[in-house]
Amino acid sequence: MLTRRAALMGAAGIAALPVLAKAAKAEEAFTPIAAPADLSKLKRIRRELVAPPYVHEHEQVAPGEPRIVEFEMKIVEKEIQVADDAWLQGMTFDGSIPGPMMVVHEGDYVELTLINPSDNMLQHNIDFHAATGALGGGALTLVNPGEKTILRFKATRPGTFVYHCAPGGPMIPWHVVAGMVGTIMILPRDGLKDHEGRQVAYDRVYYIGENEFYIPKDAEGNYKRYADVGESYPDTLELMNGLVPSHVVFNGAVGALTGDHALKAAVGEKVLFVHSQGNRDSRPHLIGGHGDLVWESGKFNNLPERDLETWFIRGGSAGAALYEFLQPGVYAYVNHNLIEAVNLGATAHVVVEGDWDNDLMEQVLAPTEMAGI
Amino acid sequence: MKLSLLLPAMMLAGTFGWLAVPEPPPPFDPPELVRIDPGPIEWRPFGNFSWQGKASTPEATRVGVPGFEIMKFQVTRAQYAACVADGACAEVPGIGGDLPRTQVNWQDASAFARWYSRRTGETWRLPTEAEWQRAAAERHGDAAPEATDLDPGERMLANYRNGSLLRGQSSPRLRPPGGFGVNSRGVADMAGNVWEWTQGCMQNGTIRAGGSVELTAPYCTVRIAGGLHRAAIIDFVRDPRVGGCAVGLPPDHLGFRLVREP
């Protein structure tokens, strides 16, 4: 165990991009050349993160001047059941796959305390696609087990952005497909706007993190389980490199957002669906509904597209779709690669209460046998 | 006897298991059987029903079910393996262990019944839907919405709620035979996490004034599996799980048990 742990940690260091390894080593002795930014006059607010598909309390329109928004995340390495018969040696931000969603406003400062508890085996860091410089913060946040780090960056671009672990070399894709990916949403200070620049608000926000897993099978075709994350690496690497996932899921497991865990809404409610995929393309589709306003690439300085049937999420990005439910019933929110939706797991359900509108749809004739045919 | 007469007779003998050289008995002990006495069930056909042109749910009606004998436990992996070894059943995924045979489609289950009948010289078959419901007693589940005058949204929501409720906190982990206990009729593992194939076909029909049902032709490519809630499954599907249907909850596993005809 110790040998493997040492070997893996060594591998992470050696295989890291030179610049990254250098940054990690230089970190302790690092003397900033520029003067630290004086943010002493800014108000601070601390946000407690909540597990997806939910999002912590937040304002849609920023209340006053930019603030420093404090978050804290603990990295948790643990085995996670991802299907009836499959377990993943997972690596997580704050214990969930995907990692929790953070919400701030444009101009705010994100200040994250990242903790790598001593009972973890591996080094981790965080690369915010929303941040500028130092590999998105990755070069400044590489923490060994038993260490913590604090990163502050300015949220300059409004939109939904992926964050993920990127501790160097082949550790990068592995940590991401093991679950270390999440989303930050940076709202315009005056909130979201439609295609004509009018302010729009949402009644609920759901955060759908999509992950694909590569879980090896044994000779008899059963999914293999491993003693720890390190033991799972060689088989997983081989499977990953074939690019054929064993599971494609929302919220970390097959069925994580169905049945008792189905999302809820009501007719007349506007729901913002934020969808992220850290590694691979996806194509969300709401069966029976639409995207009224869709920021497909997730960046709010661009006009939203309207009336979409399916939208495209590039691997390594997060997008947002606003939809007002008009009809009650059960909706399936899927990755419209339907093989991935139905056979590999990428299906969520939205249970919508309200009154049926026969103008929008009516059953004129229920399935009936045709006489004489 | 002329050869032309003898040949059909031999084929007939082979089919029905008499006159021919008796087959060796199956290489496992006869399964424990439970005698189910004749009695009534509240019966509601399963499928697509309409009332005044709209989707609806037929009223349950009381029907009598003749007595029968049914296996106390589901057919196991080991029992099914004997049929595979004989070349009479298809190989299916998941072998070994003292577990019920799952990952079987309706055809596989029917093939096992034919093989077992041949090897025992008795007549074994899948239960009818009514027999399964009678044997399941208090464990028979049905997620169909109760009321007949629901709008499409209400019907979807009611069906989903009922399905979720019936599923409760069930776990899909397979248990050895007996793992879900016996019901009030002494039958083990009814409506655990293994749904059981029946002979039942998906029905279509119209509901008449007063709630009675006029059935039309059954659609037998879709067979009914009994369990926590009845499920309509295409007869060649072995694994109903994974991500599930677009909406609604799929069964965890598909298995079966047989009824012995007197």
Short mmCIF file of C-alpha atoms in Angstrom, two decimals, chain A residues 42-364:
data_model
loop_
_atom_site.label_atom_id
_atom_site.label_comp_id
_atom_site.label_asym_id
_atom_site.label_seq_id
_atom_site.Cartn_x
_atom_site.Cartn_y
_atom_site.Cartn_z
CA LEU A 42 -14.34 44.63 0.08
CA LYS A 43 -17.07 42.88 1.99
CA ARG A 44 -16.68 39.18 2.51
CA ILE A 45 -19.42 36.61 2.37
CA ARG A 46 -19.10 32.92 3.10
CA ARG A 47 -21.14 30.40 1.12
CA GLU A 48 -21.73 26.87 2.33
CA LEU A 49 -21.67 24.54 -0.65
CA VAL A 50 -24.46 22.01 -1.11
CA ALA A 51 -24.40 18.73 -2.99
CA PRO A 52 -25.73 18.70 -6.57
CA PRO A 53 -28.24 18.79 -8.20
CA TYR A 54 -28.96 21.63 -5.75
CA VAL A 55 -27.16 24.94 -5.56
CA HIS A 56 -26.33 27.06 -2.50
CA GLU A 57 -28.43 30.09 -1.67
CA HIS A 58 -27.58 33.08 -3.85
CA GLU A 59 -28.94 36.34 -5.28
CA GLN A 60 -29.68 36.49 -9.01
CA VAL A 61 -29.01 40.24 -9.09
CA ALA A 62 -25.89 41.29 -7.19
CA PRO A 63 -26.64 43.36 -4.07
CA GLY A 64 -24.26 46.32 -4.40
CA GLU A 65 -20.51 46.30 -4.80
CA PRO A 66 -18.33 43.30 -5.64
CA ARG A 67 -17.54 41.02 -2.72
CA ILE A 68 -15.06 38.38 -1.81
CA VAL A 69 -17.03 35.13 -1.79
CA GLU A 70 -15.46 32.46 0.39
CA PHE A 71 -15.87 28.76 -0.28
CA GLU A 72 -14.29 25.72 1.31
CA MET A 73 -13.97 22.29 -0.30
CA LYS A 74 -12.55 19.09 1.07
CA ILE A 75 -11.21 16.54 -1.37
CA VAL A 76 -12.55 13.06 -0.65
CA GLU A 77 -11.19 9.86 -2.18
CA LYS A 78 -13.77 7.10 -1.72
CA GLU A 79 -15.44 4.16 -3.36
CA ILE A 80 -18.78 5.13 -4.86
CA GLN A 81 -21.53 2.87 -6.16
CA VAL A 82 -22.34 4.16 -9.63
CA ALA A 83 -24.78 1.43 -10.72
CA ASP A 84 -26.49 -1.65 -9.27
CA ASP A 85 -23.45 -3.73 -10.00
CA ALA A 86 -20.61 -1.23 -10.41
CA TRP A 87 -18.35 0.67 -8.02
CA LEU A 88 -15.92 3.43 -8.80
CA GLN A 89 -12.79 4.28 -6.86
CA GLY A 90 -13.86 7.88 -6.92
CA MET A 91 -12.06 11.14 -6.29
CA THR A 92 -14.33 14.02 -5.41
CA PHE A 93 -14.53 17.69 -4.60
CA ASP A 94 -16.44 17.82 -1.32
CA GLY A 95 -17.62 14.21 -1.51
CA SER A 96 -19.97 14.48 -4.47
CA ILE A 97 -19.77 13.68 -8.17
CA PRO A 98 -19.90 16.22 -9.69
CA GLY A 99 -18.33 18.69 -7.27
CA PRO A 100 -20.72 21.31 -5.88
CA MET A 101 -21.71 24.33 -7.95
CA MET A 102 -20.51 27.74 -6.82
CA VAL A 103 -22.36 30.94 -7.72
CA VAL A 104 -20.86 34.44 -7.69
CA HIS A 105 -21.32 37.61 -9.71
CA GLU A 106 -19.11 39.17 -12.32
CA GLY A 107 -16.52 41.33 -10.55
CA ASP A 108 -16.65 39.29 -7.34
CA TYR A 109 -13.57 37.53 -6.04
CA VAL A 110 -13.75 33.78 -5.51
CA GLU A 111 -11.70 32.70 -2.52
CA LEU A 112 -11.47 28.96 -2.21
CA THR A 113 -9.91 27.01 0.61
CA LEU A 114 -9.01 23.61 -0.79
CA ILE A 115 -8.28 20.87 1.72
CA ASN A 116 -6.58 17.56 0.98
CA PRO A 117 -7.10 15.50 4.16
CA SER A 118 -4.25 13.30 5.32
CA ASP A 119 -6.21 10.09 4.79
CA ASN A 120 -6.21 10.66 1.04
CA MET A 121 -3.62 8.88 -1.08
CA LEU A 122 -3.00 11.35 -3.88
CA GLN A 123 -2.05 14.92 -4.72
CA HIS A 124 -4.82 17.13 -6.05
CA ASN A 125 -5.36 20.69 -7.27
CA ILE A 126 -8.04 22.76 -8.99
CA ASP A 127 -8.14 24.37 -12.42
CA PHE A 128 -10.96 26.91 -12.81
CA HIS A 129 -11.84 27.53 -16.44
CA ALA A 130 -13.29 30.82 -15.19
CA ALA A 131 -9.95 32.02 -13.79
CA THR A 132 -7.14 33.77 -15.62
CA GLY A 133 -3.50 32.62 -15.32
CA ALA A 134 -1.47 29.87 -13.63
CA LEU A 135 -3.30 27.04 -15.42
CA GLY A 136 -6.57 28.30 -14.03
CA GLY A 137 -5.13 28.15 -10.54
CA GLY A 138 -3.88 24.60 -11.00
CA ALA A 139 -0.26 25.70 -10.74
CA LEU A 140 -0.88 27.38 -7.38
CA THR A 141 -3.04 24.79 -5.67
CA LEU A 142 -1.29 21.41 -5.82
CA VAL A 143 -1.87 19.97 -2.36
CA ASN A 144 -0.46 16.77 -0.91
CA PRO A 145 -2.50 14.74 1.56
CA GLY A 146 -2.51 16.64 4.83
CA GLU A 147 -2.20 20.07 3.17
CA LYS A 148 -4.55 22.92 2.39
CA THR A 149 -4.29 25.91 0.07
CA ILE A 150 -6.23 29.11 -0.51
CA LEU A 151 -6.68 30.55 -4.00
CA ARG A 152 -8.37 33.80 -4.85
CA PHE A 153 -9.29 34.80 -8.38
CA LYS A 154 -11.41 37.52 -9.89
CA ALA A 155 -14.56 36.45 -11.68
CA THR A 156 -14.20 38.55 -14.79
CA ARG A 157 -16.33 36.69 -17.32
CA PRO A 158 -19.99 35.94 -16.71
CA GLY A 159 -21.05 32.41 -17.53
CA THR A 160 -21.06 28.80 -16.44
CA PHE A 161 -17.57 27.29 -16.29
CA VAL A 162 -16.13 23.91 -15.44
CA TYR A 163 -13.55 23.45 -12.72
CA HIS A 164 -11.57 20.26 -12.38
CA CYS A 165 -8.54 18.61 -10.87
CA ALA A 166 -5.42 18.68 -13.06
CA PRO A 167 -2.47 17.41 -11.07
CA GLY A 168 -0.21 16.74 -14.04
CA GLY A 169 0.34 14.28 -16.87
CA PRO A 170 -1.84 11.17 -17.01
CA MET A 171 -3.18 12.06 -13.57
CA ILE A 172 -5.25 14.80 -15.23
CA PRO A 173 -7.73 12.75 -17.26
CA TRP A 174 -7.83 10.05 -14.61
CA HIS A 175 -8.75 12.45 -11.79
CA VAL A 176 -11.43 13.98 -13.99
CA VAL A 177 -13.04 10.69 -15.00
CA ALA A 178 -12.80 9.56 -11.38
CA GLY A 179 -15.15 12.42 -10.53
CA MET A 180 -13.10 15.54 -9.86
CA VAL A 181 -15.06 18.02 -11.91
CA GLY A 182 -17.61 20.66 -11.02
CA THR A 183 -19.08 23.99 -12.11
CA ILE A 184 -19.01 27.64 -11.15
CA MET A 185 -21.68 30.05 -12.37
CA ILE A 186 -20.73 33.70 -12.63
CA LEU A 187 -23.90 35.74 -13.04
CA PRO A 188 -23.97 39.20 -14.61
CA ARG A 189 -24.34 41.74 -11.78
CA ASP A 190 -27.79 42.66 -13.04
CA GLY A 191 -28.83 39.05 -13.60
CA LEU A 192 -29.58 37.03 -16.72
CA LYS A 193 -31.02 38.66 -19.81
CA ASP A 194 -33.01 37.30 -22.71
CA HIS A 195 -32.29 37.73 -26.42
CA GLU A 196 -33.63 41.29 -26.30
CA GLY A 197 -31.67 42.31 -23.25
CA ARG A 198 -34.62 42.09 -20.84
CA GLN A 199 -33.90 40.78 -17.41
CA VAL A 200 -35.02 37.20 -16.75
CA ALA A 201 -35.13 35.35 -13.46
CA TYR A 202 -35.35 31.66 -12.65
CA ASP A 203 -37.55 30.09 -9.99
CA ARG A 204 -35.26 27.10 -9.53
CA VAL A 205 -31.83 26.08 -10.67
CA TYR A 206 -30.76 22.47 -11.12
CA TYR A 207 -27.18 21.55 -11.71
CA ILE A 208 -26.78 18.45 -13.87
CA GLY A 209 -23.17 17.29 -13.83
CA GLU A 210 -22.57 14.61 -16.42
CA ASN A 211 -19.68 12.19 -15.98
CA GLU A 212 -18.57 9.19 -17.94
CA PHE A 213 -16.88 6.33 -16.12
CA TYR A 214 -14.52 3.62 -17.27
CA ILE A 215 -14.97 0.68 -14.92
CA PRO A 216 -13.05 -2.47 -15.80
CA LYS A 217 -14.65 -5.92 -15.86
CA ASP A 218 -13.21 -9.26 -14.81
CA ALA A 219 -12.99 -12.37 -16.99
CA GLU A 220 -16.57 -13.33 -16.08
CA GLY A 221 -17.92 -9.98 -17.15
CA ASN A 222 -18.53 -8.57 -13.67
CA TYR A 223 -17.37 -5.07 -12.80
CA LYS A 224 -14.18 -5.20 -10.76
CA ARG A 225 -13.83 -3.62 -7.36
CA TYR A 226 -10.54 -2.36 -6.02
CA ALA A 227 -9.07 -1.94 -2.56
CA ASP A 228 -8.15 1.68 -3.19
CA VAL A 229 -7.91 4.32 -5.85
CA GLY A 230 -4.30 3.43 -6.64
CA GLU A 231 -5.11 -0.20 -7.29
CA SER A 232 -7.80 0.82 -9.77
CA TYR A 233 -5.42 2.90 -11.90
CA PRO A 234 -3.73 0.45 -14.33
CA ASP A 235 -6.94 -1.29 -15.51
CA THR A 236 -8.82 1.99 -15.63
CA LEU A 237 -6.10 3.68 -17.67
CA GLU A 238 -6.22 0.94 -20.26
CA LEU A 239 -9.99 1.21 -20.55
CA MET A 240 -9.93 5.04 -20.63
CA ASN A 241 -7.52 4.99 -23.52
CA GLY A 242 -10.03 2.99 -25.53
CA LEU A 243 -12.44 5.93 -25.12
CA VAL A 244 -15.46 3.66 -24.59
CA PRO A 245 -17.09 4.45 -21.25
CA SER A 246 -18.88 1.79 -19.22
CA HIS A 247 -21.29 4.36 -17.76
CA VAL A 248 -22.49 7.84 -18.70
CA VAL A 249 -24.41 9.31 -15.79
CA PHE A 250 -25.89 12.44 -14.27
CA ASN A 251 -25.05 13.28 -10.68
CA GLY A 252 -22.55 10.49 -10.25
CA ALA A 253 -24.65 7.34 -10.58
CA VAL A 254 -27.20 5.58 -12.74
CA GLY A 255 -30.61 6.62 -11.43
CA ALA A 256 -29.24 9.41 -9.21
CA LEU A 257 -31.96 11.76 -10.49
CA THR A 258 -34.90 9.40 -11.03
CA GLY A 259 -37.61 7.86 -8.86
CA ASP A 260 -37.46 9.24 -5.34
CA HIS A 261 -34.61 11.48 -6.45
CA ALA A 262 -36.37 12.92 -9.49
CA LEU A 263 -36.17 16.69 -9.92
CA LYS A 264 -39.34 18.62 -9.10
CA ALA A 265 -41.00 21.61 -10.69
CA ALA A 266 -44.45 23.07 -11.31
CA VAL A 267 -46.28 24.39 -14.34
CA GLY A 268 -45.42 28.06 -14.73
CA GLU A 269 -42.02 27.76 -13.06
CA LYS A 270 -38.89 28.82 -14.89
CA VAL A 271 -36.11 26.33 -14.29
CA LEU A 272 -32.48 26.94 -15.12
CA PHE A 273 -30.67 23.72 -16.00
CA VAL A 274 -26.91 24.04 -15.79
CA HIS A 275 -25.19 21.13 -17.51
CA SER A 276 -21.48 20.38 -17.32
CA GLN A 277 -19.24 17.72 -18.79
CA GLY A 278 -15.57 17.87 -17.92
CA ASN A 279 -14.21 15.48 -20.50
CA ARG A 280 -16.55 14.53 -23.30
CA ASP A 281 -19.25 16.06 -25.49
CA SER A 282 -22.89 15.81 -24.52
CA ARG A 283 -26.23 16.89 -25.94
CA PRO A 284 -28.91 17.58 -23.34
CA HIS A 285 -32.53 17.24 -24.38
CA LEU A 286 -35.68 17.63 -22.31
CA ILE A 287 -38.18 15.06 -23.62
CA GLY A 288 -41.53 16.82 -23.92
CA GLY A 289 -40.04 20.27 -23.33
CA HIS A 290 -37.57 22.71 -24.81
CA GLY A 291 -34.90 25.23 -24.03
CA ASP A 292 -36.59 28.65 -24.07
CA LEU A 293 -33.31 30.50 -23.70
CA VAL A 294 -30.12 28.52 -24.07
CA TRP A 295 -26.58 29.67 -23.46
CA GLU A 296 -25.17 26.65 -25.17
CA SER A 297 -21.55 27.59 -24.57
CA GLY A 298 -22.59 28.91 -21.16
CA LYS A 299 -21.25 32.45 -21.49
CA PHE A 300 -23.78 35.12 -20.60
CA ASN A 301 -22.24 37.94 -22.66
CA ASN A 302 -23.55 36.09 -25.71
CA LEU A 303 -27.22 36.27 -26.63
CA PRO A 304 -29.09 33.13 -25.66
CA GLU A 305 -30.49 30.93 -28.41
CA ARG A 306 -34.23 30.35 -28.38
CA ASP A 307 -36.58 27.37 -28.63
CA LEU A 308 -33.89 24.71 -28.83
CA GLU A 309 -34.76 21.01 -28.95
CA THR A 310 -31.27 19.79 -28.05
CA TRP A 311 -28.18 21.72 -27.11
CA PHE A 312 -24.56 20.86 -27.32
CA ILE A 313 -22.20 20.79 -24.36
CA ARG A 314 -18.61 20.65 -25.45
CA GLY A 315 -16.45 18.39 -23.31
CA GLY A 316 -14.73 20.70 -20.83
CA SER A 317 -17.53 23.23 -20.63
CA ALA A 318 -20.82 23.99 -18.92
CA GLY A 319 -23.95 25.42 -20.53
CA ALA A 320 -27.25 26.76 -19.23
CA ALA A 321 -30.82 26.41 -20.45
CA LEU A 322 -33.86 28.23 -19.09
CA TYR A 323 -37.26 26.60 -19.51
CA GLU A 324 -40.72 27.47 -18.27
CA PHE A 325 -42.76 24.29 -17.76
CA LEU A 326 -46.11 24.56 -19.53
CA GLN A 327 -47.56 21.09 -19.03
CA PRO A 328 -47.67 18.72 -16.03
CA GLY A 329 -46.32 15.19 -16.08
CA VAL A 330 -43.02 13.39 -16.03
CA TYR A 331 -40.23 14.68 -18.25
CA ALA A 332 -37.02 12.88 -19.05
CA TYR A 333 -33.93 15.04 -19.21
CA VAL A 334 -31.43 13.01 -21.21
CA ASN A 335 -28.21 13.06 -23.12
CA HIS A 336 -29.74 12.62 -26.58
CA ASN A 337 -27.17 10.10 -27.54
CA LEU A 338 -29.94 7.70 -26.56
CA ILE A 339 -27.61 4.76 -26.10
CA GLU A 340 -25.87 6.76 -23.41
CA ALA A 341 -29.21 7.94 -21.99
CA VAL A 342 -30.98 4.60 -21.76
CA ASN A 343 -28.31 1.93 -21.71
CA LEU A 344 -25.43 3.74 -20.01
CA GLY A 345 -27.38 5.84 -17.53
CA ALA A 346 -27.59 9.48 -18.67
CA THR A 347 -31.25 10.03 -17.74
CA ALA A 348 -32.86 12.32 -15.17
CA HIS A 349 -36.58 12.76 -14.54
CA VAL A 350 -38.44 15.99 -13.81
CA VAL A 351 -41.79 15.54 -12.08
CA VAL A 352 -43.97 18.56 -12.87
CA GLU A 353 -47.23 19.31 -11.06
CA GLY A 354 -49.98 21.48 -12.52
CA ASP A 355 -53.01 21.54 -14.76
CA TRP A 356 -53.04 19.91 -18.17
CA ASP A 357 -53.46 22.25 -21.15
CA ASN A 358 -55.54 20.59 -23.87
CA ASP A 359 -54.69 23.39 -26.25
CA LEU A 360 -51.03 22.39 -26.22
CA MET A 361 -51.78 18.69 -26.50
CA GLU A 362 -54.81 16.44 -26.49
CA GLN A 363 -55.26 12.72 -26.84
CA VAL A 364 -57.81 12.64 -29.63
#
